[in-house]
């Protein structure tokens, strides 16, 4: 649905029909992404060394969301999912959703995530 | 790796192999989720040490094992793998833009696919080097794949990932060889693209592993 | 009869004159070498068909031994050890070596024809899948002949299957064999996903795809998502058994439930992998023999997708007795029940397809109707399992055995038989004998119910499964005797099929392009199809090009039904035959075998495999045509 | 409906789940009834509709072209919603029953610790501090809380007429509890292992005897007493604390060495009252020959038990300081049990003697060694040159049979 980038004079549909892929971004995007990834990694390691933060309830969610952001950035920009055919997006996000749900279900089943009232 | 596919009809205009690699990556998600889940399920369930984040004293020998994981080293290798992804997108861009005029030094550097492929491979090898160092030092510190649940799950998970990196490095080196032999051009972009997708995927898996295995306690 | 063909042509297709049924069938003769090196999806499909039917007979023979042993209390035809190997191999054979490859036979042969393609996306990978399957199948099946067969049950629960409790080779063969078979399925999965996405003929939009191809599409996604999980679970077991890791070692704190969860995360999607192809086949057969398009086509498609998705969220219903706690029991119980809704929708739409149609009872359509009838019974007993407290009385009893034979024999096998009767003419250009076919159907239908219906009773009357014998006076003797007689009847029924198959393949009545007056694309081309399938790529404007087709459909059908031209004459590039996939498969299996035989074999085969892969990847797929 | 017919003739179906005798059994049976009810409706409707359309719309002429309908929105919605509604009627009581039956067992339940072994059952009564094997007595009307454990592979505990199954899994502790009806018969129920657990999974049975509370109390005193054979001819070895603690997980008070007359008179379900279905009928294998005319001497047998027979390496007989093995079944009162070898064989001299002579031929895969002289051991594939003579085995059998 996002057609903000207008690299080509063809409409996306025409481009698809003609077999032309959306153009990939260039150096200017790539190095910025790399910097962001580095910064996030530094942040992750940094908080790891703050005992008070590690002990706090925010630790786990923070780390999980930081790595999720990294994951998403690489997939969207380096793997061009943001620019490529939406089919690829479906092929990746579908399995990713199944996989994530499975992970969470297993964590629950083995008692690593507990529901409100413990049994 | 001939380009005969192109004169076949296709319903979406997309390349067969690119569809296949995305399906493959989707499948790999389940593979790694199984490995990661197992690691997390067994977290804290090892009956004997050494442990990842806390020291352990062997009750029978009195030997003290320190916490196994070495965060500074792994942070460095994580950084290296991230940078290899950067090198890889640049390699792909260089291959895609072969033949376009290169107006200045910067464009010439950016357009040098050999440089970026070699860089990616080197960084990949660097990552593997760190992993080899990590594995040997763990073994020296008393953790093997047979020691306890942590050892079994840790080595299997990171070993699986390492095997993926190894396969990727071989792939990249073969591509580099082709580049030296006959030069890669836009007609090879698909092959490089597929390789790049695989490589980035291996990278994002590490992103997850780094957090879930190394940082979370 | 030839006249049948003309009569069933819908009036609005009058300008389309089907070509006359040939007097004889020109089967392209192929040398052994031709089979070993083939990259033709139709030949690979045929290989799958033969191999799967062979394994079906093997699995069936194993079942007959089980039933002979259980025919009366305290019988000792086979020892406990042998019985355990036989039931393990019966389940493993039927699931991994009979139903899955039988489905694969249809995927290979039919999908490209249904979507108007000349082959699959990766023909050589396709050959590789087949050979890996064949070698893996032999790898896992042969040991039982030497009393070394796998004996851990088809789901190989740990810790029973760890080296501590199962020393010896039995389980080694099972672990490695399944690992090999998984590779075959995964490779095929990527191949067919790509094929269906990318090789559809012009106009063959997703919502015009025949439902068989749709269900196959869903199945491939389930394969590529479910198999990695068992790959990992098996890999842990492999490491435990061969390299001394601790994944399933209870002494080290290992959790037996880890295996169970990983196995069933694969295992439940697997059972839908077994049934959806049969659903697809029935969805092809019923419209044809009712002369009516499939009722509720979009709903059939969406319900199939929904079944696929929900199939990943119900796995723990196989574990209601392990003590997961009330929350997990409730969640998995309810998600399991939900699956009955999209499945029911399918049943009702099949009934809707027959309703107001012109239903003709042929072997194929009888098997299809039988499938709907019997699967429903299995589905209902499935819903009975889905209530966790109730399942505590049913699980691991013969009631479960009744359930899964109703869904797998009554569902999958009956559906696949419908497919065999329906597509045999397309495979071999000749018709199966209808009289023998109908005898086969009725004997199977009666024998099936006689075998498996009494198992509901033996189960609810307290008989555990996987027992090599049972004591007299337990109230089970009568029901077991009935089951055994039923199994004997099934044996006879299957003999009729085997005879029919062999006879008709040699001398059956020639079929012509469209013997059933069907509407989909595969019937627009000669039977058996020429190597290139479609002389011109068809242009598709509707779901049933031969029934509802516009001018474009008819034009391409008119050209395509003519046989006779060679690929060169038409300027179509046909992939070269090549032995490399077979070699790669052989060395791959050799690598796994090396874990048992000796590590030198692993390295030797790994090297050889890399070489054959290199040769494969650097040789061109097909001639350059201009 | 057939189920109901079956329920009526419960006599011929001794393991029927349709005739529950406990609260849990009835809770399940209620769900079963509901599942049967809706299942039957769906079955009749679907099969009826299928049969109807196949017959009503059969092809009469090849020339008729039926109307080319493609679907019907209202119908689609209807046959989505109706099954959903049916399922709601199943799901609600299901969830209710789950929470009700998986709540913690009421206090003062009778706790029985169940240990699954390949291929026999160990039962411990921690509240009464004794251990037995393959056979339990439970009082009617009192809740039993079964605590399921194992140290080897997975097993599953099932007494069809009393309760559903629950698995015994290493590194897990599972519970299942139920209250046997207080007005039920004093009789024996068959129990089975229902998780495939290796070679002799098919022979891993047990028996549950439901008795009146006073009979239960009497049986308990009997079980708590050390092993003796009647009449107590030899002075029983004084029970050491070690022996007692080995016999039950928590150290018992030192047990009385010699049986009192009261204990001799204590309640054991008389053999005559054991229903036929509860008596194992597994035939004797031809391969193991034994001279059944030999007369055994229990005193000699007792010596052999802890001597040349080395039975004590694996078996406990409470009261015998030397017999504290923990690997095999506790044999303290083996003479009073219905069957041996996981209830594979009836407990009498011919079976017991052959069992001792060559257990590994009698039952596939067992740990119990082949003890008879010159016997072929199918596991080691060797013939034992040493071993017990038939007379020695007869002595052992006499001793074991006397351990009432
Ligand atoms: C082809 C394979 C296949 C299929 C399709 C199914 C379909 C279903 N299965 Fe089955 N199942 C197996 C193969 C299959 N199963 C196997 C092999 C095992 C045993 C494994 C082992 O232990 O060895 C098993 C075991 C099994 C269990 C575990 C039992 C136990 O071990 O304790 C359960 C529990 O919930 C279950 C449930 C279901 C359900 C709810 C469905 C549903 O999908 C069924 C849905 C269909 C219908 C319900 C009928 C049509 C619907 C209608 C007409 C609508 C109206 C109906 C209602 C409102 C009820 N199955
Ligand atoms: C699709 C799957 C499938 C199919 C079709 C079947 C078919 C049959 N099955 Fe099986 N079965 C399973 C899947 C299947 N089964 C599974 C998964 C298990 C669980 C295993 C486990 O617990 O691990 C199982 C378990 C199982 C058991 C329980 C064993 C136990 O728990 O102890 C029994 C017992 O009766 C049984 C019986 C039968 C019978 C009688 C048939 C009949 O339908 C077979 C019909 C017979 C034939 C088709 C044979 C015909 C052969 C010939 C005619 C030979 C001719 C030869 C030449 C021409 C050369 N099966
Ligand atoms: Cu114990 Cu089966
Ligand atoms: Cu299931």
mmCIF file with all atom_site columns, N, CA and C in Angstrom, chain D residues 314-353:
data_model
loop_
_atom_site.group_PDB
_atom_site.id
_atom_site.type_symbol
_atom_site.label_atom_id
_atom_site.label_alt_id
_atom_site.label_comp_id
_atom_site.label_asym_id
_atom_site.label_entity_id
_atom_site.label_seq_id
_atom_site.pdbx_PDB_ins_code
_atom_site.Cartn_x
_atom_site.Cartn_y
_atom_site.Cartn_z
_atom_site.occupancy
_atom_site.B_iso_or_equiv
_atom_site.pdbx_formal_charge
_atom_site.auth_seq_id
_atom_site.auth_comp_id
_atom_site.auth_asym_id
_atom_site.auth_atom_id
_atom_site.pdbx_PDB_model_num
ATOM 1   N N  . UNK D 1 314 ? 17.679 -56.969 44.054 1.00 0.00 ? 314 UNK D N  1
ATOM 2   C CA . UNK D 1 314 ? 16.685 -56.128 43.388 1.00 0.00 ? 314 UNK D CA 1
ATOM 3   C C  . UNK D 1 314 ? 15.392 -55.996 44.179 1.00 0.00 ? 314 UNK D C  1
ATOM 4   N N  . UNK D 1 315 ? 15.115 -56.950 45.061 1.00 0.00 ? 315 UNK D N  1
ATOM 5   C CA . UNK D 1 315 ? 13.793 -56.953 45.688 1.00 0.00 ? 315 UNK D CA 1
ATOM 6   C C  . UNK D 1 315 ? 13.872 -56.704 47.188 1.00 0.00 ? 315 UNK D C  1
ATOM 7   N N  . UNK D 1 316 ? 12.840 -56.038 47.665 1.00 0.00 ? 316 UNK D N  1
ATOM 8   C CA . UNK D 1 316 ? 12.702 -55.816 49.089 1.00 0.00 ? 316 UNK D CA 1
ATOM 9   C C  . UNK D 1 316 ? 11.661 -56.781 49.651 1.00 0.00 ? 316 UNK D C  1
ATOM 10  N N  . UNK D 1 317 ? 11.994 -57.344 50.808 1.00 0.00 ? 317 UNK D N  1
ATOM 11  C CA . UNK D 1 317 ? 10.952 -57.986 51.610 1.00 0.00 ? 317 UNK D CA 1
ATOM 12  C C  . UNK D 1 317 ? 11.058 -57.324 52.973 1.00 0.00 ? 317 UNK D C  1
ATOM 13  N N  . UNK D 1 318 ? 10.131 -56.434 53.275 1.00 0.00 ? 318 UNK D N  1
ATOM 14  C CA . UNK D 1 318 ? 10.236 -55.684 54.524 1.00 0.00 ? 318 UNK D CA 1
ATOM 15  C C  . UNK D 1 318 ? 10.295 -56.670 55.678 1.00 0.00 ? 318 UNK D C  1
ATOM 16  N N  . UNK D 1 319 ? 11.186 -56.420 56.604 1.00 0.00 ? 319 UNK D N  1
ATOM 17  C CA . UNK D 1 319 ? 11.352 -57.338 57.713 1.00 0.00 ? 319 UNK D CA 1
ATOM 18  C C  . UNK D 1 319 ? 12.567 -58.221 57.534 1.00 0.00 ? 319 UNK D C  1
ATOM 19  N N  . UNK D 1 320 ? 13.020 -58.352 56.316 1.00 0.00 ? 320 UNK D N  1
ATOM 20  C CA . UNK D 1 320 ? 14.238 -59.123 56.065 1.00 0.00 ? 320 UNK D CA 1
ATOM 21  C C  . UNK D 1 320 ? 15.358 -58.132 55.796 1.00 0.00 ? 320 UNK D C  1
ATOM 22  N N  . UNK D 1 321 ? 16.275 -58.021 56.778 1.00 0.00 ? 321 UNK D N  1
ATOM 23  C CA . UNK D 1 321 ? 17.280 -56.964 56.725 1.00 0.00 ? 321 UNK D CA 1
ATOM 24  C C  . UNK D 1 321 ? 18.155 -57.071 55.496 1.00 0.00 ? 321 UNK D C  1
ATOM 25  N N  . UNK D 1 322 ? 18.249 -58.255 54.940 1.00 0.00 ? 322 UNK D N  1
ATOM 26  C CA . UNK D 1 322 ? 19.133 -58.426 53.797 1.00 0.00 ? 322 UNK D CA 1
ATOM 27  C C  . UNK D 1 322 ? 18.427 -58.155 52.468 1.00 0.00 ? 322 UNK D C  1
ATOM 28  N N  . UNK D 1 323 ? 17.101 -58.170 52.494 1.00 0.00 ? 323 UNK D N  1
ATOM 29  C CA . UNK D 1 323 ? 16.355 -58.013 51.247 1.00 0.00 ? 323 UNK D CA 1
ATOM 30  C C  . UNK D 1 323 ? 15.843 -56.585 51.128 1.00 0.00 ? 323 UNK D C  1
ATOM 31  N N  . UNK D 1 324 ? 16.705 -55.712 50.616 1.00 0.00 ? 324 UNK D N  1
ATOM 32  C CA . UNK D 1 324 ? 16.316 -54.305 50.549 1.00 0.00 ? 324 UNK D CA 1
ATOM 33  C C  . UNK D 1 324 ? 16.521 -53.745 49.133 1.00 0.00 ? 324 UNK D C  1
ATOM 34  N N  . UNK D 1 325 ? 16.627 -54.622 48.136 1.00 0.00 ? 325 UNK D N  1
ATOM 35  C CA . UNK D 1 325 ? 16.829 -54.133 46.773 1.00 0.00 ? 325 UNK D CA 1
ATOM 36  C C  . UNK D 1 325 ? 15.680 -53.254 46.316 1.00 0.00 ? 325 UNK D C  1
ATOM 37  N N  . UNK D 1 326 ? 16.011 -52.267 45.504 1.00 0.00 ? 326 UNK D N  1
ATOM 38  C CA . UNK D 1 326 ? 14.996 -51.292 45.105 1.00 0.00 ? 326 UNK D CA 1
ATOM 39  C C  . UNK D 1 326 ? 14.724 -51.336 43.601 1.00 0.00 ? 326 UNK D C  1
ATOM 40  N N  . UNK D 1 327 ? 15.302 -52.289 42.913 1.00 0.00 ? 327 UNK D N  1
ATOM 41  C CA . UNK D 1 327 ? 15.182 -52.257 41.448 1.00 0.00 ? 327 UNK D CA 1
ATOM 42  C C  . UNK D 1 327 ? 13.892 -52.920 40.981 1.00 0.00 ? 327 UNK D C  1
ATOM 43  N N  . UNK D 1 328 ? 13.594 -54.037 41.575 1.00 0.00 ? 328 UNK D N  1
ATOM 44  C CA . UNK D 1 328 ? 12.392 -54.763 41.178 1.00 0.00 ? 328 UNK D CA 1
ATOM 45  C C  . UNK D 1 328 ? 11.241 -54.489 42.129 1.00 0.00 ? 328 UNK D C  1
ATOM 46  N N  . UNK D 1 329 ? 10.118 -55.129 41.884 1.00 0.00 ? 329 UNK D N  1
ATOM 47  C CA . UNK D 1 329 ? 8.937  -54.902 42.740 1.00 0.00 ? 329 UNK D CA 1
ATOM 48  C C  . UNK D 1 329 ? 9.206  -55.317 44.182 1.00 0.00 ? 329 UNK D C  1
ATOM 49  N N  . UNK D 1 330 ? 8.593  -54.600 45.082 1.00 0.00 ? 330 UNK D N  1
ATOM 50  C CA . UNK D 1 330 ? 8.623  -54.939 46.492 1.00 0.00 ? 330 UNK D CA 1
ATOM 51  C C  . UNK D 1 330 ? 7.814  -56.219 46.684 1.00 0.00 ? 330 UNK D C  1
ATOM 52  N N  . UNK D 1 331 ? 8.461  -57.226 47.297 1.00 0.00 ? 331 UNK D N  1
ATOM 53  C CA . UNK D 1 331 ? 7.807  -58.537 47.377 1.00 0.00 ? 331 UNK D CA 1
ATOM 54  C C  . UNK D 1 331 ? 7.282  -58.857 48.768 1.00 0.00 ? 331 UNK D C  1
ATOM 55  N N  . UNK D 1 332 ? 7.195  -57.821 49.605 1.00 0.00 ? 332 UNK D N  1
ATOM 56  C CA . UNK D 1 332 ? 6.847  -58.089 51.000 1.00 0.00 ? 332 UNK D CA 1
ATOM 57  C C  . UNK D 1 332 ? 5.615  -58.982 51.135 1.00 0.00 ? 332 UNK D C  1
ATOM 58  N N  . UNK D 1 333 ? 4.587  -58.677 50.343 1.00 0.00 ? 333 UNK D N  1
ATOM 59  C CA . UNK D 1 333 ? 3.361  -59.471 50.469 1.00 0.00 ? 333 UNK D CA 1
ATOM 60  C C  . UNK D 1 333 ? 2.987  -60.090 49.134 1.00 0.00 ? 333 UNK D C  1
ATOM 61  N N  . UNK D 1 334 ? 4.001  -60.488 48.407 1.00 0.00 ? 334 UNK D N  1
ATOM 62  C CA . UNK D 1 334 ? 3.748  -60.956 47.040 1.00 0.00 ? 334 UNK D CA 1
ATOM 63  C C  . UNK D 1 334 ? 2.787  -62.141 47.000 1.00 0.00 ? 334 UNK D C  1
ATOM 64  N N  . UNK D 1 335 ? 2.809  -62.928 48.056 1.00 0.00 ? 335 UNK D N  1
ATOM 65  C CA . UNK D 1 335 ? 1.947  -64.111 48.053 1.00 0.00 ? 335 UNK D CA 1
ATOM 66  C C  . UNK D 1 335 ? 0.473  -63.791 48.003 1.00 0.00 ? 335 UNK D C  1
ATOM 67  N N  . UNK D 1 336 ? 0.113  -62.560 48.410 1.00 0.00 ? 336 UNK D N  1
ATOM 68  C CA . UNK D 1 336 ? -1.303 -62.216 48.439 1.00 0.00 ? 336 UNK D CA 1
ATOM 69  C C  . UNK D 1 336 ? -1.764 -61.575 47.132 1.00 0.00 ? 336 UNK D C  1
ATOM 70  N N  . UNK D 1 337 ? -0.858 -61.383 46.190 1.00 0.00 ? 337 UNK D N  1
ATOM 71  C CA . UNK D 1 337 ? -1.259 -60.664 44.980 1.00 0.00 ? 337 UNK D CA 1
ATOM 72  C C  . UNK D 1 337 ? -1.880 -61.593 43.949 1.00 0.00 ? 337 UNK D C  1
ATOM 73  N N  . UNK D 1 338 ? -2.668 -60.992 43.080 1.00 0.00 ? 338 UNK D N  1
ATOM 74  C CA . UNK D 1 338 ? -3.396 -61.788 42.092 1.00 0.00 ? 338 UNK D CA 1
ATOM 75  C C  . UNK D 1 338 ? -2.453 -62.310 41.018 1.00 0.00 ? 338 UNK D C  1
ATOM 76  N N  . UNK D 1 339 ? -1.543 -61.438 40.605 1.00 0.00 ? 339 UNK D N  1
ATOM 77  C CA . UNK D 1 339 ? -0.696 -61.833 39.486 1.00 0.00 ? 339 UNK D CA 1
ATOM 78  C C  . UNK D 1 339 ? 0.733  -61.406 39.702 1.00 0.00 ? 339 UNK D C  1
ATOM 79  N N  . UNK D 1 340 ? 1.572  -61.843 38.779 1.00 0.00 ? 340 UNK D N  1
ATOM 80  C CA . UNK D 1 340 ? 2.974  -61.447 38.825 1.00 0.00 ? 340 UNK D CA 1
ATOM 81  C C  . UNK D 1 340 ? 3.356  -60.829 37.488 1.00 0.00 ? 340 UNK D C  1
ATOM 82  N N  . UNK D 1 341 ? 4.545  -60.227 37.452 1.00 0.00 ? 341 UNK D N  1
ATOM 83  C CA . UNK D 1 341 ? 5.110  -59.714 36.211 1.00 0.00 ? 341 UNK D CA 1
ATOM 84  C C  . UNK D 1 341 ? 4.188  -58.695 35.547 1.00 0.00 ? 341 UNK D C  1
ATOM 85  N N  . UNK D 1 342 ? 3.798  -57.674 36.299 1.00 0.00 ? 342 UNK D N  1
ATOM 86  C CA . UNK D 1 342 ? 2.894  -56.678 35.738 1.00 0.00 ? 342 UNK D CA 1
ATOM 87  C C  . UNK D 1 342 ? 1.564  -57.301 35.361 1.00 0.00 ? 342 UNK D C  1
ATOM 88  N N  . UNK D 1 343 ? 1.107  -58.241 36.199 1.00 0.00 ? 343 UNK D N  1
ATOM 89  C CA . UNK D 1 343 ? -0.174 -58.920 35.998 1.00 0.00 ? 343 UNK D CA 1
ATOM 90  C C  . UNK D 1 343 ? -0.233 -59.641 34.659 1.00 0.00 ? 343 UNK D C  1
ATOM 91  N N  . UNK D 1 344 ? 0.953  -60.068 34.206 1.00 0.00 ? 344 UNK D N  1
ATOM 92  C CA . UNK D 1 344 ? 0.954  -60.831 32.963 1.00 0.00 ? 344 UNK D CA 1
ATOM 93  C C  . UNK D 1 344 ? 0.533  -62.275 33.232 1.00 0.00 ? 344 UNK D C  1
ATOM 94  N N  . UNK D 1 345 ? 1.030  -62.809 34.354 1.00 0.00 ? 345 UNK D N  1
ATOM 95  C CA . UNK D 1 345 ? 0.724  -64.202 34.688 1.00 0.00 ? 345 UNK D CA 1
ATOM 96  C C  . UNK D 1 345 ? 0.007  -64.259 36.021 1.00 0.00 ? 345 UNK D C  1
ATOM 97  N N  . UNK D 1 346 ? -0.818 -65.281 36.143 1.00 0.00 ? 346 UNK D N  1
ATOM 98  C CA . UNK D 1 346 ? -1.495 -65.475 37.414 1.00 0.00 ? 346 UNK D CA 1
ATOM 99  C C  . UNK D 1 346 ? -0.450 -65.916 38.435 1.00 0.00 ? 346 UNK D C  1
ATOM 100 N N  . UNK D 1 347 ? -0.685 -65.524 39.675 1.00 0.00 ? 347 UNK D N  1
ATOM 101 C CA . UNK D 1 347 ? 0.294  -65.792 40.726 1.00 0.00 ? 347 UNK D CA 1
ATOM 102 C C  . UNK D 1 347 ? 0.076  -67.191 41.303 1.00 0.00 ? 347 UNK D C  1
ATOM 103 N N  . UNK D 1 348 ? 0.654  -68.200 40.681 1.00 0.00 ? 348 UNK D N  1
ATOM 104 C CA . UNK D 1 348 ? 0.615  -69.538 41.256 1.00 0.00 ? 348 UNK D CA 1
ATOM 105 C C  . UNK D 1 348 ? 1.967  -70.207 41.006 1.00 0.00 ? 348 UNK D C  1
ATOM 106 N N  . UNK D 1 349 ? 2.125  -71.395 41.586 1.00 0.00 ? 349 UNK D N  1
ATOM 107 C CA . UNK D 1 349 ? 3.447  -72.012 41.548 1.00 0.00 ? 349 UNK D CA 1
ATOM 108 C C  . UNK D 1 349 ? 3.959  -72.274 40.128 1.00 0.00 ? 349 UNK D C  1
ATOM 109 N N  . UNK D 1 350 ? 3.148  -72.824 39.238 1.00 0.00 ? 350 UNK D N  1
ATOM 110 C CA . UNK D 1 350 ? 3.682  -73.090 37.892 1.00 0.00 ? 350 UNK D CA 1
ATOM 111 C C  . UNK D 1 350 ? 4.198  -71.831 37.206 1.00 0.00 ? 350 UNK D C  1
ATOM 112 N N  . UNK D 1 351 ? 3.458  -70.734 37.333 1.00 0.00 ? 351 UNK D N  1
ATOM 113 C CA . UNK D 1 351 ? 3.892  -69.513 36.652 1.00 0.00 ? 351 UNK D CA 1
ATOM 114 C C  . UNK D 1 351 ? 5.095  -68.890 37.333 1.00 0.00 ? 351 UNK D C  1
ATOM 115 N N  . UNK D 1 352 ? 5.017  -68.865 38.665 1.00 0.00 ? 352 UNK D N  1
ATOM 116 C CA . UNK D 1 352 ? 6.094  -68.218 39.410 1.00 0.00 ? 352 UNK D CA 1
ATOM 117 C C  . UNK D 1 352 ? 7.412  -68.967 39.192 1.00 0.00 ? 352 UNK D C  1
ATOM 118 N N  . UNK D 1 353 ? 7.338  -70.290 39.181 1.00 0.00 ? 353 UNK D N  1
ATOM 119 C CA . UNK D 1 353 ? 8.591  -71.045 39.048 1.00 0.00 ? 353 UNK D CA 1
ATOM 120 C C  . UNK D 1 353 ? 9.201  -70.809 37.668 1.00 0.00 ? 353 UNK D C  1
#
